[in-house]
Amino acid sequence: ETFSNELQMLFQNILARDDLSDVRGPNGLLVSEAYALVWLDQETGDVKGRKVRDEFSVVMFAIAIVDLLVAKKISVETQEEKKQDISYMQVLDPAPTGVPALDMVLSTLVAFAAEGKKRSLYDWFRAVGYRSGTDLKCKEITNTVLDTLCEKGILNKISKTTLMITNVTYNTVDPAPNAAVVEGVRRLVFEGAAPETDAFSHILLLFCSANAKTGADFFLKHIFTPEQLSHPNYREKLGILCPSNAEVQKQRQAAEKQAAAE
């Protein structure tokens, strides 16, 4: 429940942007693909937690929503209900994108809308996270993104079966895309790059830091060096770029108080 709230607040940060058309990653990567690369342990080839940690996979679903927004396949509208901002998704173009993972999510949204049903963004996160009220499996979205990276020649999938247990790892064939993704995020935190000029890196950092707040700090360890993680300015800058749910609430309350005073 708390994590669904955090994702919803994170989305408010993203939707506050006037234009998402500039969300383009290096080497033509989607945000979901960049997230998968950061998730991957470059040394072991493992994508830890995708089978057992629902929070990680729900984030992949949320990022697929962002990619669909960028592709103008859907929109997210926010309206006030019972003094709360509630966000709803609307399908703008049901035609497939040609990207398997995105089409998996899009077809689910199209089928849901065709039944005349309505579900808030927050409730989608909860439904997918608890695997209740939808057949969509986030683990399958993640695996599909990884398979697409293999088809692009960036990764190589290796399956090894021992005692009837199959373990799948991914070797990096082309390190350039991941290096470019990591460099972009590092520039935001340590070189003063503006989030407005690199929306792709900022959105990726938002999702990776959301995982950090649930104890999954290995996402950030795959981006920053040990020296960078221990830098005195690291946490401060991360807090500015990626405000937590509580911090966002404080900012809103302060703004509301100031508006009332004026």
Tab-separated table of C-alpha atoms in Angstrom:
chain	number	residue	atom	x	y	z
A	1	GLU	CA	0.000	0.000	0.000
A	2	THR	CA	2.773	2.432	0.965
A	3	PHE	CA	4.715	1.572	-2.160
A	4	SER	CA	1.657	2.132	-4.368
A	5	ASN	CA	1.277	5.567	-2.766
A	6	GLU	CA	4.923	6.326	-3.465
A	7	LEU	CA	4.581	5.334	-7.122
A	8	GLN	CA	1.517	7.535	-7.463
A	9	MET	CA	3.375	10.511	-5.996
A	10	LEU	CA	6.315	9.756	-8.285
A	11	PHE	CA	3.955	9.888	-11.252
A	12	GLN	CA	2.727	13.325	-10.190
A	13	ASN	CA	6.328	14.487	-10.489
A	14	ILE	CA	6.527	13.068	-14.023
A	15	LEU	CA	3.107	14.332	-15.130
A	16	ALA	CA	4.038	17.819	-13.980
A	17	ARG	CA	6.195	18.036	-17.107
A	18	ASP	CA	4.462	19.904	-19.914
A	19	ASP	CA	5.961	17.672	-22.585
A	20	LEU	CA	7.258	14.106	-22.496
A	21	SER	CA	8.271	13.996	-26.152
A	22	ASP	CA	11.894	14.661	-25.191
A	23	VAL	CA	12.102	11.493	-23.071
A	24	ARG	CA	14.523	9.723	-25.349
A	25	GLY	CA	17.308	7.518	-24.092
A	26	PRO	CA	20.799	6.954	-25.471
A	27	ASN	CA	20.996	4.464	-28.340
A	28	GLY	CA	17.219	4.755	-28.728
A	29	LEU	CA	16.536	3.028	-25.417
A	30	LEU	CA	13.134	3.156	-23.749
A	31	VAL	CA	12.975	3.960	-20.034
A	32	SER	CA	11.908	0.355	-19.353
A	33	GLU	CA	14.959	-0.945	-21.220
A	34	ALA	CA	17.316	1.379	-19.346
A	35	TYR	CA	15.768	0.256	-16.051
A	36	ALA	CA	16.398	-3.388	-16.984
A	37	LEU	CA	20.026	-2.609	-17.780
A	38	VAL	CA	20.513	-0.870	-14.435
A	39	TRP	CA	18.762	-3.777	-12.703
A	40	LEU	CA	21.204	-6.249	-14.275
A	41	ASP	CA	24.263	-7.177	-12.233
A	42	GLN	CA	27.026	-6.648	-14.780
A	43	GLU	CA	29.375	-9.063	-12.982
A	44	THR	CA	27.073	-12.040	-12.455
A	45	GLY	CA	24.560	-11.443	-15.256
A	46	ASP	CA	21.729	-11.893	-12.745
A	47	VAL	CA	18.576	-9.787	-12.508
A	48	LYS	CA	17.988	-10.293	-8.820
A	49	GLY	CA	14.526	-10.200	-7.338
A	50	ARG	CA	12.436	-10.226	-10.492
A	51	LYS	CA	10.845	-13.515	-9.443
A	52	VAL	CA	10.184	-12.801	-5.786
A	53	ARG	CA	10.167	-9.045	-5.153
A	54	ASP	CA	6.844	-7.701	-6.390
A	55	GLU	CA	7.867	-4.084	-5.784
A	56	PHE	CA	10.599	-4.271	-8.399
A	57	SER	CA	8.286	-5.724	-11.015
A	58	VAL	CA	5.511	-3.231	-10.251
A	59	VAL	CA	8.029	-0.500	-11.002
A	60	MET	CA	8.611	-2.099	-14.409
A	61	PHE	CA	4.852	-1.919	-15.015
A	62	ALA	CA	4.864	1.745	-13.971
A	63	ILE	CA	7.773	2.493	-16.305
A	64	ALA	CA	5.950	0.776	-19.166
A	65	ILE	CA	3.127	3.256	-18.507
A	66	VAL	CA	5.656	6.089	-18.908
A	67	ASP	CA	6.898	4.615	-22.187
A	68	LEU	CA	3.286	4.419	-23.417
A	69	LEU	CA	2.767	8.058	-22.409
A	70	VAL	CA	5.857	9.054	-24.373
A	71	ALA	CA	4.557	7.084	-27.373
A	72	LYS	CA	1.216	8.944	-27.016
A	73	LYS	CA	-0.658	5.658	-26.727
A	74	ILE	CA	-2.303	6.661	-23.465
A	75	SER	CA	-2.907	9.727	-21.341
A	76	VAL	CA	-3.166	10.165	-17.601
A	77	GLU	CA	-5.695	12.665	-16.328
A	78	THR	CA	-5.863	13.816	-12.720
A	79	GLN	CA	-9.112	14.948	-11.113
A	80	GLU	CA	-10.086	15.901	-7.606
A	81	GLU	CA	-12.339	13.429	-5.805
A	82	LYS	CA	-13.179	13.752	-2.124
A	83	LYS	CA	-10.432	16.385	-1.742
A	84	GLN	CA	-7.838	14.014	-3.239
A	85	ASP	CA	-6.077	14.055	-6.606
A	86	ILE	CA	-6.986	10.827	-8.397
A	87	SER	CA	-5.281	9.858	-11.669
A	88	TYR	CA	-6.891	7.747	-14.389
A	89	MET	CA	-5.409	6.300	-17.566
A	90	GLN	CA	-7.149	6.659	-20.915
A	91	VAL	CA	-6.196	4.786	-24.088
A	92	LEU	CA	-5.624	7.204	-26.965
A	93	ASP	CA	-4.422	4.765	-29.608
A	94	PRO	CA	-5.035	1.010	-29.186
A	95	ALA	CA	-2.831	0.036	-32.144
A	96	PRO	CA	0.227	-2.035	-31.106
A	97	THR	CA	3.531	-0.233	-30.659
A	98	GLY	CA	5.600	-3.095	-32.006
A	99	VAL	CA	7.428	-3.274	-28.662
A	100	PRO	CA	6.393	-6.591	-27.033
A	101	ALA	CA	6.507	-5.460	-23.382
A	102	LEU	CA	4.589	-2.243	-24.070
A	103	ASP	CA	2.004	-4.073	-26.147
A	104	MET	CA	1.497	-6.522	-23.286
A	105	VAL	CA	0.529	-3.620	-21.015
A	106	LEU	CA	-1.380	-1.702	-23.689
A	107	SER	CA	-3.546	-4.691	-24.649
A	108	THR	CA	-4.446	-5.145	-20.973
A	109	LEU	CA	-5.511	-1.499	-20.693
A	110	VAL	CA	-7.489	-1.698	-23.945
A	111	ALA	CA	-9.332	-4.857	-22.838
A	112	PHE	CA	-10.093	-3.323	-19.440
A	113	ALA	CA	-11.479	-0.136	-21.021
A	114	ALA	CA	-13.565	-2.168	-23.482
A	115	GLU	CA	-15.432	-3.665	-20.539
A	116	GLY	CA	-16.453	-0.175	-19.459
A	117	LYS	CA	-14.433	-0.395	-16.264
A	118	LYS	CA	-12.587	2.391	-14.509
A	119	ARG	CA	-9.547	2.014	-12.278
A	120	SER	CA	-7.269	4.694	-10.872
A	121	LEU	CA	-3.529	4.643	-11.410
A	122	TYR	CA	-3.074	3.872	-7.715
A	123	ASP	CA	-5.475	0.927	-7.941
A	124	TRP	CA	-3.633	-0.376	-11.002
A	125	PHE	CA	-0.405	-0.417	-9.006
A	126	ARG	CA	-2.125	-2.281	-6.193
A	127	ALA	CA	-3.855	-4.749	-8.538
A	128	VAL	CA	-0.653	-5.563	-10.384
A	129	GLY	CA	1.416	-5.705	-7.204
A	130	TYR	CA	-0.981	-8.041	-5.439
A	131	ARG	CA	-1.850	-9.859	-8.692
A	132	SER	CA	-5.510	-9.252	-7.986
A	133	GLY	CA	-8.095	-8.160	-10.532
A	134	THR	CA	-5.764	-8.536	-13.518
A	135	ASP	CA	-4.026	-11.329	-15.403
A	136	LEU	CA	-1.067	-9.081	-16.136
A	137	LYS	CA	2.126	-10.474	-14.610
A	138	CYS	CA	4.883	-7.956	-14.077
A	139	LYS	CA	7.544	-10.654	-14.072
A	140	GLU	CA	6.570	-11.410	-17.671
A	141	ILE	CA	6.926	-7.723	-18.573
A	142	THR	CA	10.453	-7.684	-17.141
A	143	ASN	CA	11.442	-10.899	-18.913
A	144	THR	CA	10.051	-9.557	-22.186
A	145	VAL	CA	12.080	-6.346	-21.852
A	146	LEU	CA	15.218	-8.423	-21.236
A	147	ASP	CA	14.464	-10.587	-24.274
A	148	THR	CA	14.100	-7.451	-26.401
A	149	LEU	CA	17.524	-6.253	-25.234
A	150	CYS	CA	18.879	-9.629	-26.367
A	151	GLU	CA	17.238	-9.185	-29.783
A	152	LYS	CA	18.902	-5.764	-30.047
A	153	GLY	CA	22.294	-7.374	-29.470
A	154	ILE	CA	22.864	-5.606	-26.159
A	155	LEU	CA	22.500	-8.707	-23.957
A	156	ASN	CA	22.886	-12.451	-24.438
A	157	LYS	CA	20.526	-14.813	-22.601
A	158	ILE	CA	22.087	-17.907	-21.030
A	159	SER	CA	19.964	-20.703	-19.538
A	160	LYS	CA	21.596	-23.339	-17.357
A	161	THR	CA	19.702	-26.258	-15.809
A	162	THR	CA	21.040	-27.971	-12.693
A	163	LEU	CA	19.028	-30.625	-10.836
A	164	MET	CA	15.944	-29.679	-12.885
A	165	ILE	CA	16.249	-26.019	-11.833
A	166	THR	CA	16.843	-23.566	-14.668
A	167	ASN	CA	18.817	-20.428	-13.925
A	168	VAL	CA	18.787	-17.617	-16.461
A	169	THR	CA	21.491	-14.979	-16.662
A	170	TYR	CA	22.276	-12.250	-19.163
A	171	ASN	CA	25.758	-11.458	-20.402
A	172	THR	CA	26.420	-7.959	-21.695
A	173	VAL	CA	27.391	-8.063	-25.359
A	174	ASP	CA	27.365	-4.316	-26.012
A	175	PRO	CA	28.276	-2.287	-22.880
A	176	ALA	CA	27.837	1.102	-24.570
A	177	PRO	CA	24.083	1.572	-23.903
A	178	ASN	CA	24.384	0.832	-20.173
A	179	ALA	CA	27.473	3.058	-19.886
A	180	ALA	CA	25.578	5.935	-21.529
A	181	VAL	CA	22.576	5.454	-19.205
A	182	VAL	CA	24.786	5.442	-16.105
A	183	GLU	CA	26.729	8.485	-17.265
A	184	GLY	CA	23.530	10.464	-17.815
A	185	VAL	CA	22.266	9.805	-14.274
A	186	ARG	CA	25.650	10.599	-12.755
A	187	ARG	CA	25.693	13.966	-14.529
A	188	LEU	CA	22.391	14.852	-12.879
A	189	VAL	CA	23.702	14.168	-9.381
A	190	PHE	CA	27.334	15.253	-9.564
A	191	GLU	CA	27.727	17.644	-12.485
A	192	GLY	CA	24.678	19.818	-11.986
A	193	ALA	CA	22.890	18.756	-15.161
A	194	ALA	CA	19.319	20.091	-15.154
A	195	PRO	CA	16.448	17.572	-14.949
A	196	GLU	CA	14.610	19.730	-17.485
A	197	THR	CA	17.281	19.092	-20.108
A	198	ASP	CA	17.615	15.359	-19.491
A	199	ALA	CA	14.134	14.120	-18.683
A	200	PHE	CA	15.101	10.539	-19.534
A	201	SER	CA	17.848	10.313	-16.900
A	202	HIS	CA	15.733	12.099	-14.295
A	203	ILE	CA	12.744	9.779	-14.755
A	204	LEU	CA	15.015	6.731	-14.568
A	205	LEU	CA	16.589	8.073	-11.361
A	206	LEU	CA	13.137	8.669	-9.867
A	207	PHE	CA	12.217	5.024	-10.320
A	208	CYS	CA	15.577	3.703	-9.125
A	209	SER	CA	15.448	5.845	-5.986
A	210	ALA	CA	11.894	4.666	-5.305
A	211	ASN	CA	13.334	1.194	-5.023
A	212	ALA	CA	16.040	2.502	-2.738
A	213	LYS	CA	13.383	3.659	-0.283
A	214	THR	CA	12.119	0.077	-0.044
A	215	GLY	CA	15.561	-1.310	0.684
A	216	ALA	CA	16.579	-2.095	-2.898
A	217	ASP	CA	19.623	0.158	-2.913
A	218	PHE	CA	21.500	-2.163	-5.250
A	219	PHE	CA	19.821	-0.277	-8.111
A	220	LEU	CA	21.765	2.820	-7.133
A	221	LYS	CA	24.865	0.738	-6.488
A	222	HIS	CA	24.719	-0.298	-10.128
A	223	ILE	CA	24.760	3.375	-11.145
A	224	PHE	CA	27.156	5.027	-8.705
A	225	THR	CA	30.628	4.004	-7.558
A	226	PRO	CA	31.284	3.351	-3.821
A	227	GLU	CA	33.107	6.672	-3.688
A	228	GLN	CA	30.142	8.504	-5.192
A	229	LEU	CA	27.692	6.810	-2.828
A	230	SER	CA	29.729	8.023	0.161
A	231	HIS	CA	30.131	11.558	-1.201
A	232	PRO	CA	28.741	14.148	1.269
A	233	ASN	CA	26.594	15.787	-1.424
A	234	TYR	CA	25.132	12.538	-2.734
A	235	ARG	CA	22.159	12.128	-0.380
A	236	GLU	CA	21.372	15.827	-0.398
A	237	LYS	CA	21.239	16.024	-4.209
A	238	LEU	CA	19.297	12.763	-4.430
A	239	GLY	CA	16.732	14.175	-1.998
A	240	ILE	CA	16.312	17.261	-4.174
A	241	LEU	CA	15.977	15.337	-7.437
A	242	CYS	CA	13.825	12.550	-5.990
A	243	PRO	CA	11.737	13.837	-3.060
A	244	SER	CA	10.114	11.128	-0.993
A	245	ASN	CA	6.367	10.815	-0.517
A	246	ALA	CA	6.563	12.513	2.903
A	247	GLU	CA	8.692	15.355	1.528
A	248	VAL	CA	6.290	15.932	-1.346
A	249	GLN	CA	3.374	16.077	1.095
A	250	LYS	CA	5.254	18.657	3.178
A	251	GLN	CA	5.932	20.759	0.095
A	252	ARG	CA	2.266	20.652	-0.908
A	253	GLN	CA	1.090	21.556	2.583
A	254	ALA	CA	3.540	24.468	2.745
A	255	ALA	CA	2.379	25.721	-0.654
A	256	GLU	CA	-1.258	25.444	0.390
A	257	LYS	CA	-0.587	27.368	3.620
A	258	GLN	CA	1.231	30.093	1.731
A	259	ALA	CA	-1.581	30.344	-0.830
A	260	ALA	CA	-4.158	30.593	1.958
A	261	ALA	CA	-2.145	33.293	3.699
A	262	GLU	CA	-1.993	35.337	0.513
